[in-house]
PDB file of C-alpha atoms in Angstrom:
ATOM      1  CA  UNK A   1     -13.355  -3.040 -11.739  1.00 81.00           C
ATOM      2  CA  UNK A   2     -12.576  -3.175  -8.564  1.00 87.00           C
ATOM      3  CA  UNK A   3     -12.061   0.788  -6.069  1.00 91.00           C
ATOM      4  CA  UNK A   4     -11.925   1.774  -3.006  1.00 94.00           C
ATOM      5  CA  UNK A   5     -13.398   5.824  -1.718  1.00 95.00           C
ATOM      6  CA  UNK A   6     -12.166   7.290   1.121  1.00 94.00           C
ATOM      7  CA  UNK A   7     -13.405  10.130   2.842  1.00 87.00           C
ATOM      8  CA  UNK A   8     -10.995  13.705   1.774  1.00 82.00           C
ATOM      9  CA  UNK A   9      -8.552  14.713   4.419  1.00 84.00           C
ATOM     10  CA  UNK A  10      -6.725  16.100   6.137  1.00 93.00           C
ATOM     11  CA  UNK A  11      -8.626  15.242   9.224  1.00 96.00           C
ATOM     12  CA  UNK A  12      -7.507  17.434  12.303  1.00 97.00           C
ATOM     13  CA  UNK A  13      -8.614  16.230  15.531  1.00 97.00           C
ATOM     14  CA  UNK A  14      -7.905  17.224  19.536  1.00 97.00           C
ATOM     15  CA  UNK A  15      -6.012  14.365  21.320  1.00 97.00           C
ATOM     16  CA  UNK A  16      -8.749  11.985  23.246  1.00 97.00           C
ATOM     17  CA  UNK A  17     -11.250  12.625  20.334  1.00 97.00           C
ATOM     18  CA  UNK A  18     -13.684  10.219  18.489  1.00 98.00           C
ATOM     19  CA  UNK A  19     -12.469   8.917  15.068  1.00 97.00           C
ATOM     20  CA  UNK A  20     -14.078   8.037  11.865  1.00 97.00           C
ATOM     21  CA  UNK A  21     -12.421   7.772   8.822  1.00 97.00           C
ATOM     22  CA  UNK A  22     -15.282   6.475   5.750  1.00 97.00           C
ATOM     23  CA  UNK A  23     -14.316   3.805   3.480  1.00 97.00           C
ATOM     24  CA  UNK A  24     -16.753   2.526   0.572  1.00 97.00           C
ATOM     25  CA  UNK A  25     -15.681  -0.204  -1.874  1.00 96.00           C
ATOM     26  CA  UNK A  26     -16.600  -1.426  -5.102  1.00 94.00           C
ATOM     27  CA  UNK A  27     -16.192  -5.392  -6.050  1.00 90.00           C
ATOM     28  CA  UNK A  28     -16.784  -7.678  -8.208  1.00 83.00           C
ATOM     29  CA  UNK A  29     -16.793 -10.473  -5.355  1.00 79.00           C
ATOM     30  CA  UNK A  30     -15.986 -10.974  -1.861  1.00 83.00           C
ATOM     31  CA  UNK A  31     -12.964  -9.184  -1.114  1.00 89.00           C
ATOM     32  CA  UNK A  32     -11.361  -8.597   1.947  1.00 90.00           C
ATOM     33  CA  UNK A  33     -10.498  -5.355   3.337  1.00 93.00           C
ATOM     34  CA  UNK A  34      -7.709  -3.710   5.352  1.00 94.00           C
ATOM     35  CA  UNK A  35      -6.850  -0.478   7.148  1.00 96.00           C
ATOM     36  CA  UNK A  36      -3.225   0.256   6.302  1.00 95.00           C
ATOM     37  CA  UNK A  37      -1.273   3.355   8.068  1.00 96.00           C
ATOM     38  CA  UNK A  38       1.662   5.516   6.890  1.00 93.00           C
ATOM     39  CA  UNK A  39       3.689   7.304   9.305  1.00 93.00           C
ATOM     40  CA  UNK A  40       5.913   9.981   8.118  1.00 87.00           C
ATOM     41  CA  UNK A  41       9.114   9.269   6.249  1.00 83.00           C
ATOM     42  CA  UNK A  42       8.034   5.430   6.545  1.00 86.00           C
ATOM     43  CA  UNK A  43       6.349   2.120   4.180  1.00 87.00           C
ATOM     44  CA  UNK A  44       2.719   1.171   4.845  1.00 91.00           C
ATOM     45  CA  UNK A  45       2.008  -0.956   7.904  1.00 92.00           C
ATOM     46  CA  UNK A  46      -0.916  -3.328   7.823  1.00 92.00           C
ATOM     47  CA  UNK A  47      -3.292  -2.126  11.022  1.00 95.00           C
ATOM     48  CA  UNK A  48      -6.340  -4.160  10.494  1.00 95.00           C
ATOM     49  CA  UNK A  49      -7.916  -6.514   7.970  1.00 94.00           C
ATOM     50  CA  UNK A  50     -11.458  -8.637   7.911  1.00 94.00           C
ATOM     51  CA  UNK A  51     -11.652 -11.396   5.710  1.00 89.00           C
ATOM     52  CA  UNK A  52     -15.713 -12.172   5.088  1.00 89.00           C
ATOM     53  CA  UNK A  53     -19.001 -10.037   5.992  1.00 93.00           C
ATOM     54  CA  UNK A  54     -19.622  -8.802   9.846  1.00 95.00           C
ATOM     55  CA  UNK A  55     -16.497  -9.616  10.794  1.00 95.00           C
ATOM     56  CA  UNK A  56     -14.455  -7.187  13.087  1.00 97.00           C
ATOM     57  CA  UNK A  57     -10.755  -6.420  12.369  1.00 96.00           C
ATOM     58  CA  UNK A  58      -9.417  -4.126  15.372  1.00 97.00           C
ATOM     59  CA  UNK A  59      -5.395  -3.140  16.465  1.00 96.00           C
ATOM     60  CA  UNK A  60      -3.740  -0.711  18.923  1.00 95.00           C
ATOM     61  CA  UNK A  61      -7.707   0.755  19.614  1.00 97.00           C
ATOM     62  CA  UNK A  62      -8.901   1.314  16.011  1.00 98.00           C
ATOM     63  CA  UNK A  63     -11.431  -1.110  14.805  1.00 98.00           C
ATOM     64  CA  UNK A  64     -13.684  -1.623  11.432  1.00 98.00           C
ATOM     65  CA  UNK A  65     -16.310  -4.064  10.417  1.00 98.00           C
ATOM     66  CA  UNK A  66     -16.888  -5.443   7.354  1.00 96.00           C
ATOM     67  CA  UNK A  67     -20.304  -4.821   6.502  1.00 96.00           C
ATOM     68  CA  UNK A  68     -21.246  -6.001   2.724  1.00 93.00           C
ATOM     69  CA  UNK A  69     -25.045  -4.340   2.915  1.00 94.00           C
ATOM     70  CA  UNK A  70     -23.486  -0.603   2.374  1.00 95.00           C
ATOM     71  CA  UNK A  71     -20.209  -2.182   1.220  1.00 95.00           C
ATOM     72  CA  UNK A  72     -18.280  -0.085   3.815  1.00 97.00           C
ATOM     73  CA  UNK A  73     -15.040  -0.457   5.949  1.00 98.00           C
ATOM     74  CA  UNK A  74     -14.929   2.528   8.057  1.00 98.00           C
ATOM     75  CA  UNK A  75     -11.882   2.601  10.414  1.00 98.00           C
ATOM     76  CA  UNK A  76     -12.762   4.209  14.095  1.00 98.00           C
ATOM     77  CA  UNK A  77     -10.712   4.481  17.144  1.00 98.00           C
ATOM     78  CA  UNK A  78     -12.645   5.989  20.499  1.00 97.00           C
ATOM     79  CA  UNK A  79     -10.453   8.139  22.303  1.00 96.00           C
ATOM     80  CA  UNK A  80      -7.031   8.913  19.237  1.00 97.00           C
ATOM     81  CA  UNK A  81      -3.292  10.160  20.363  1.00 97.00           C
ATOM     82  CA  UNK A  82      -1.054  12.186  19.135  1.00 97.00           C
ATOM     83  CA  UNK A  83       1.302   9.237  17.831  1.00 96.00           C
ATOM     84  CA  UNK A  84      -2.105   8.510  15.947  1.00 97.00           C
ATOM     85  CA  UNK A  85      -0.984  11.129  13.458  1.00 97.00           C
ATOM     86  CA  UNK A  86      -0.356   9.437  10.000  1.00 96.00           C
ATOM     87  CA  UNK A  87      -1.884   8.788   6.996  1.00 94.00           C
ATOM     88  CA  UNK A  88      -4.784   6.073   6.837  1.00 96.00           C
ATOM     89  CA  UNK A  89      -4.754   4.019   3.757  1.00 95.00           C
ATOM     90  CA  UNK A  90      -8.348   1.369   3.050  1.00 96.00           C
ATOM     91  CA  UNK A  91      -7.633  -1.661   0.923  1.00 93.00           C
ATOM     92  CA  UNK A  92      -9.021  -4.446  -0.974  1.00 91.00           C
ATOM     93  CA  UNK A  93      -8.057  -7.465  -2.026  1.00 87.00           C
ATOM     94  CA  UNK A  94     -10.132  -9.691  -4.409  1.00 82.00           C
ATOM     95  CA  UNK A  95      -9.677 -13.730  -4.979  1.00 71.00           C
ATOM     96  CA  UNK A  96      -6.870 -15.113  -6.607  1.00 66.00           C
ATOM     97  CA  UNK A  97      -3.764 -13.261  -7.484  1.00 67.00           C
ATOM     98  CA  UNK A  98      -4.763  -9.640  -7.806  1.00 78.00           C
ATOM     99  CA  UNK A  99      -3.261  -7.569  -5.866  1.00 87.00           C
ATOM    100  CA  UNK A 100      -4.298  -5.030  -3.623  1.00 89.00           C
ATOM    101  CA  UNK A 101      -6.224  -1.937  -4.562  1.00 90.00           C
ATOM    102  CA  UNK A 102      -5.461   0.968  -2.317  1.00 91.00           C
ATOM    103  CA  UNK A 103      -7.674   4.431  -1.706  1.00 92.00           C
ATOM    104  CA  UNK A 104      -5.703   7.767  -1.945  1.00 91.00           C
ATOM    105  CA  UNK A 105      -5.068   7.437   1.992  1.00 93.00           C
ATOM    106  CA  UNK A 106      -6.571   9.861   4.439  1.00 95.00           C
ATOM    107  CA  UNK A 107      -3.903  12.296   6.537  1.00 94.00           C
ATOM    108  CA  UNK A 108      -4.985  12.109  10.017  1.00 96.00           C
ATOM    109  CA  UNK A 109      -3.344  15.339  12.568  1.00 96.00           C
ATOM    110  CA  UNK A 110      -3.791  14.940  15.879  1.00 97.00           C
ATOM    111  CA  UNK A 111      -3.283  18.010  18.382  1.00 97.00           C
ATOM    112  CA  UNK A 112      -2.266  17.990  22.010  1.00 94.00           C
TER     113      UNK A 112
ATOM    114  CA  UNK B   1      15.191  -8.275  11.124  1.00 64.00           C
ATOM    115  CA  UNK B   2      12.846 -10.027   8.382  1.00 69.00           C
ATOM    116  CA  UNK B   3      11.011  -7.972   6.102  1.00 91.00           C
ATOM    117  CA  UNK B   4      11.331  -6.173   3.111  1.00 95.00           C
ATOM    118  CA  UNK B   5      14.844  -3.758   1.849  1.00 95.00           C
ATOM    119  CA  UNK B   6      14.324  -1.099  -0.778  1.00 96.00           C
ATOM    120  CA  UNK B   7      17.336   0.981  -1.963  1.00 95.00           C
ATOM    121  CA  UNK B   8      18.232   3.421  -2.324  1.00 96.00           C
ATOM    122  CA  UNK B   9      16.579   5.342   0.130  1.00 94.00           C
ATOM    123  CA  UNK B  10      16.724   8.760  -1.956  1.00 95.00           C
ATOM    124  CA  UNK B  11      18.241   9.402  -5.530  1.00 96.00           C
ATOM    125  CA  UNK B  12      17.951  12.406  -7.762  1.00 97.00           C
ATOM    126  CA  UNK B  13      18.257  11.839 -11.386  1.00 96.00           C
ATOM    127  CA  UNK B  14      18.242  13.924 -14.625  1.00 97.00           C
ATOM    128  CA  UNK B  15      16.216  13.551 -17.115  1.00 97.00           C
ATOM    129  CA  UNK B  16      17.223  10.736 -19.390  1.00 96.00           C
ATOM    130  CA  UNK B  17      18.966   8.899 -17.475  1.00 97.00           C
ATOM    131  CA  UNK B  18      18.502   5.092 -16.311  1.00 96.00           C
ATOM    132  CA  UNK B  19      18.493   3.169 -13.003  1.00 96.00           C
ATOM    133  CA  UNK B  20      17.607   0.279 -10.787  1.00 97.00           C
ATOM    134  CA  UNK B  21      15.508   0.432  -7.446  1.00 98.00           C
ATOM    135  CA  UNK B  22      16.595  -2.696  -5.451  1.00 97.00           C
ATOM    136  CA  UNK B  23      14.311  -4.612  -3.330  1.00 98.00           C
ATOM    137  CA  UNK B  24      14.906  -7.545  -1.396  1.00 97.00           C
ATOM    138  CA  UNK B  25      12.403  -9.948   0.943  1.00 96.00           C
ATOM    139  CA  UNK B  26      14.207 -12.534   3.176  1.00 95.00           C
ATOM    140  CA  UNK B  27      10.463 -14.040   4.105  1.00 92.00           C
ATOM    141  CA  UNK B  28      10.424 -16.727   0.941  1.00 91.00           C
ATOM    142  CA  UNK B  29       7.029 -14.917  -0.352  1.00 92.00           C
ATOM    143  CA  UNK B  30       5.882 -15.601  -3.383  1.00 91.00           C
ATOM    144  CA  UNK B  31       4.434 -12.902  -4.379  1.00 93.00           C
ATOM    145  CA  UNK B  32       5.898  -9.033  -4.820  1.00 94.00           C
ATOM    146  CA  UNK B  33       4.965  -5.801  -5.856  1.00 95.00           C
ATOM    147  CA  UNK B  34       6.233  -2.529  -7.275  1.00 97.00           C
ATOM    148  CA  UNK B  35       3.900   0.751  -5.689  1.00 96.00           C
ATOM    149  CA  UNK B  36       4.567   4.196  -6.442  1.00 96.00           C
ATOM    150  CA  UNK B  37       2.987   6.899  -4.840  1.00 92.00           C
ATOM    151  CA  UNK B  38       2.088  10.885  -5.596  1.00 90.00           C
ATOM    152  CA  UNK B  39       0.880  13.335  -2.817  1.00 79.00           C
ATOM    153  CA  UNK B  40      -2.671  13.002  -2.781  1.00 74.00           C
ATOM    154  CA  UNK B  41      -3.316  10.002  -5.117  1.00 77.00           C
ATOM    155  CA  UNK B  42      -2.639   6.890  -3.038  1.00 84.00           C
ATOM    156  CA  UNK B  43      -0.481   4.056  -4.151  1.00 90.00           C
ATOM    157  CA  UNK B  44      -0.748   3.028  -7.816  1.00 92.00           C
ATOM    158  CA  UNK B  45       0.719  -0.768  -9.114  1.00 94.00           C
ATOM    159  CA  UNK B  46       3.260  -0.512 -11.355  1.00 97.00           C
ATOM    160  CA  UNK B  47       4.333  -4.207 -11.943  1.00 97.00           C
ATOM    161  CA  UNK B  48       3.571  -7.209  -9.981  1.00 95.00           C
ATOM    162  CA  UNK B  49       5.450 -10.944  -9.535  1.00 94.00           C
ATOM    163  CA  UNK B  50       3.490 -13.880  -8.769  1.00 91.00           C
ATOM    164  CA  UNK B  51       6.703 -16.294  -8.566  1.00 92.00           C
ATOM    165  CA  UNK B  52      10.445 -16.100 -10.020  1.00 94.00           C
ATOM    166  CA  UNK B  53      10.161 -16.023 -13.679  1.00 95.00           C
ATOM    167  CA  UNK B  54       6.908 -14.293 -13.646  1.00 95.00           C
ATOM    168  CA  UNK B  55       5.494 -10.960 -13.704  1.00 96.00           C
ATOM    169  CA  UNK B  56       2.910  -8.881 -14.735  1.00 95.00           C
ATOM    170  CA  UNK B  57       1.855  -5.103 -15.474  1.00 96.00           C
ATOM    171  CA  UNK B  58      -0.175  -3.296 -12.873  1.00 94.00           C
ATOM    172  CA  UNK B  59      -1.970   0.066 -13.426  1.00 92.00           C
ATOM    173  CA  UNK B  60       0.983   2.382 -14.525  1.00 95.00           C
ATOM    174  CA  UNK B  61       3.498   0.377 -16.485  1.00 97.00           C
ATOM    175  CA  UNK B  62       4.826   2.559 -18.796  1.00 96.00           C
ATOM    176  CA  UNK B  63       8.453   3.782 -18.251  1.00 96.00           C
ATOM    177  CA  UNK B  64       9.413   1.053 -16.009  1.00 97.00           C
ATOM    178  CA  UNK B  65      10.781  -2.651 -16.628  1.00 97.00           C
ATOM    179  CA  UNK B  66      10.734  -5.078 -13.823  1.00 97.00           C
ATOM    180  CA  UNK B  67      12.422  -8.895 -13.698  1.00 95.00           C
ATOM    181  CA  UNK B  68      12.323 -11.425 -11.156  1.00 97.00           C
ATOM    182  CA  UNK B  69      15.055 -14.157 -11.245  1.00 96.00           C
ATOM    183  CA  UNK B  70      15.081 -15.020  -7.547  1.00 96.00           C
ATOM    184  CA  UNK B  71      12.260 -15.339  -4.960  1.00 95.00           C
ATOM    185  CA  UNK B  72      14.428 -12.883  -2.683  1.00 96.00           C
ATOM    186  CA  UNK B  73      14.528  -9.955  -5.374  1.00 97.00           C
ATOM    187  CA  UNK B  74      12.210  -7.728  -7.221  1.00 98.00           C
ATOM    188  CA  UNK B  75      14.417  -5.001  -9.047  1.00 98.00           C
ATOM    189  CA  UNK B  76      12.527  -1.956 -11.067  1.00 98.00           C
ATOM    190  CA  UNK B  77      14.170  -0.633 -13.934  1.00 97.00           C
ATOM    191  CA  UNK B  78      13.785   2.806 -15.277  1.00 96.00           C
ATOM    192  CA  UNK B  79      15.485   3.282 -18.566  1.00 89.00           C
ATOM    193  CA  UNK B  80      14.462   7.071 -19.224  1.00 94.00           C
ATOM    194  CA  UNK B  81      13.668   9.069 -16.921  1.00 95.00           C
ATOM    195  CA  UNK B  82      11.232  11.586 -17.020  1.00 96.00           C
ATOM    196  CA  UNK B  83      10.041  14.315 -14.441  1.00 96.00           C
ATOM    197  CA  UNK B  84       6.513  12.284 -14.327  1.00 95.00           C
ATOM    198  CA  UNK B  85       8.734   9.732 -12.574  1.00 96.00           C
ATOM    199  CA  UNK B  86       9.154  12.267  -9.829  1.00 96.00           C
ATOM    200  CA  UNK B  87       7.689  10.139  -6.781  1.00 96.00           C
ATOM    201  CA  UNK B  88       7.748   7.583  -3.795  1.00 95.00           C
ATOM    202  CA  UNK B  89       8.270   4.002  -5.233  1.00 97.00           C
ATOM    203  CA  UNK B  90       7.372   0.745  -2.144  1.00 95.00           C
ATOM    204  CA  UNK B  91       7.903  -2.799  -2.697  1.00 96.00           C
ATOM    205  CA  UNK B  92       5.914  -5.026  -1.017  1.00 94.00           C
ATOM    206  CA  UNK B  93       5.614  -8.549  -0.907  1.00 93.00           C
ATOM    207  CA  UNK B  94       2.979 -11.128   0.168  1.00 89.00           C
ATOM    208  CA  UNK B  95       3.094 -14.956   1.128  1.00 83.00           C
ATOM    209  CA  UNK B  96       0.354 -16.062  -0.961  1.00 72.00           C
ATOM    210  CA  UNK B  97      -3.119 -15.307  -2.754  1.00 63.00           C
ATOM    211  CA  UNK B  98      -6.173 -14.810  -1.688  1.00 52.00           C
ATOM    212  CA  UNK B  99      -7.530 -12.830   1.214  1.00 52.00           C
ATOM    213  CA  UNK B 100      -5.538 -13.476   4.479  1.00 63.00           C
ATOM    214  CA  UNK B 101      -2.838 -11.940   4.002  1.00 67.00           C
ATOM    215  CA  UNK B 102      -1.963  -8.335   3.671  1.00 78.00           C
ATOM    216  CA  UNK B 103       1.351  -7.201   2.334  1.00 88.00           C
ATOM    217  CA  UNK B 104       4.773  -6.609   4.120  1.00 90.00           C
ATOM    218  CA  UNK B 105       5.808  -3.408   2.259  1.00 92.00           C
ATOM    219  CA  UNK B 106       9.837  -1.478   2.227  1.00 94.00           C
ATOM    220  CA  UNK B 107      10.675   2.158   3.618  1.00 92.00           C
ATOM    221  CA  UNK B 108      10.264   3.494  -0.014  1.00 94.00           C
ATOM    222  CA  UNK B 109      12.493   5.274  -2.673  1.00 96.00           C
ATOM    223  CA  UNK B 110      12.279   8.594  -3.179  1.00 95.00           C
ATOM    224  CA  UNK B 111      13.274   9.648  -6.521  1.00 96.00           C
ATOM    225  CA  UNK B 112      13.506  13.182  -8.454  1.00 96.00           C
ATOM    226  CA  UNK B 113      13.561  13.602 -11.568  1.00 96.00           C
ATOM    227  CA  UNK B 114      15.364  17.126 -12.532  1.00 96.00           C
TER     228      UNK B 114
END
């Protein structure tokens, strides 16, 4: 069937630092992917999405590529913020009706 | 403001007891979905909708009854509860299938079971 792995958190980081947050899937087609993000005491926003191989999905400075060769997603944002702080969900969604398949989110703290 | 309304926003029940999380879309999407999620383990499908009159069991149905009369509304249905029901429940909804589209998901229920 169909998963998603994210890298463990919680990932702690200095304000202006490089991010990488590791997303694998697992599919039994050609899925598309999103990035997702949680902030406390809210529902899931959508942040990014690419629909087919190589193609970029990028929002508010994070950005991911689809690439189907290591059938990864990874999310990365240069230079992250203190309002970055939230948890960082990686999706997939197969073709026809299924519905999304989530990974168990990534908790991303971000210090001044 | 379009979107999607869950409520209520926090309810504590005791065990045995029944009740109904609301949730409402004003978009006309098709499609809608019942989440709930535990610390640490990511969101896990409970029941899904494809269209009024339809639905469908996700990952983790049991406990839980769903029905969809209307396009607008999704309600869950919990006719026992049980501490293992102890989490954060999202709604979402979707325009159609396929691989555009993401979901528009609620603010969540939080729900105790004691």
């Amino acid at each position: 069937g169909n998963s998603v792995t994210q890298m463990e958190g919680p990932v702690t980081l200095s304000e202006e630092a490089f991010l990488t947050i590791n997303c694998t899937y697992t599919a039994t087609g050609y899925p598309s992917l999103f990035w997702y993000v949680q902030y406390p005491g809210e529902g899931l926003q959508l942040l990014l999405k690419a629909t087919k191989a190589d193609d970029k999905g990028s929002n508010k400075g994070f950005e991911a590529t689809y690439r189907k060769e290591t059938t990864s997603f990874h999310l990365e944002k240069g230079s992250v913020q203190v309002s970055d702080s939230a948890v960082y969900f990686c999706a997939l969604r197969d073709s026809g009706n299924t519905p999304l398949v989530f990974g168990k989110g990534t908790r991303l703290s971000v210090i001044a | 403001n379009a979107g999607v309304t869950q409520t209520p926003k926090f309810r504590i029940l005791k065990i045995g007891q029944s009740m109904t999380l609301q949730c409402t879309q004003d978009m006309n999407h098709n499609y809608m979905y019942w989440y709930r999620q535990d610390p640490g383990m990511g969101l896990k499908l409970i029941y899904y909708s494809v269209g009024a009159g339809i639905t469908d069991k996700g990952e983790v149905p049991n406990g839980y009854n769903v029905s969809r009369s209307t396009t607008e509304d999704f309600p869950l249905r919990l006719e026992l509860a049980a501490p293992s029901q102890t989490s954060v429940y999202f709604c979402a909804s979707s325009h159609q299938p396929g691989g555009n589209y993401g979901y528009t998901f609620g603010s969540g229920t939080r729900l105790t079971v004691v």
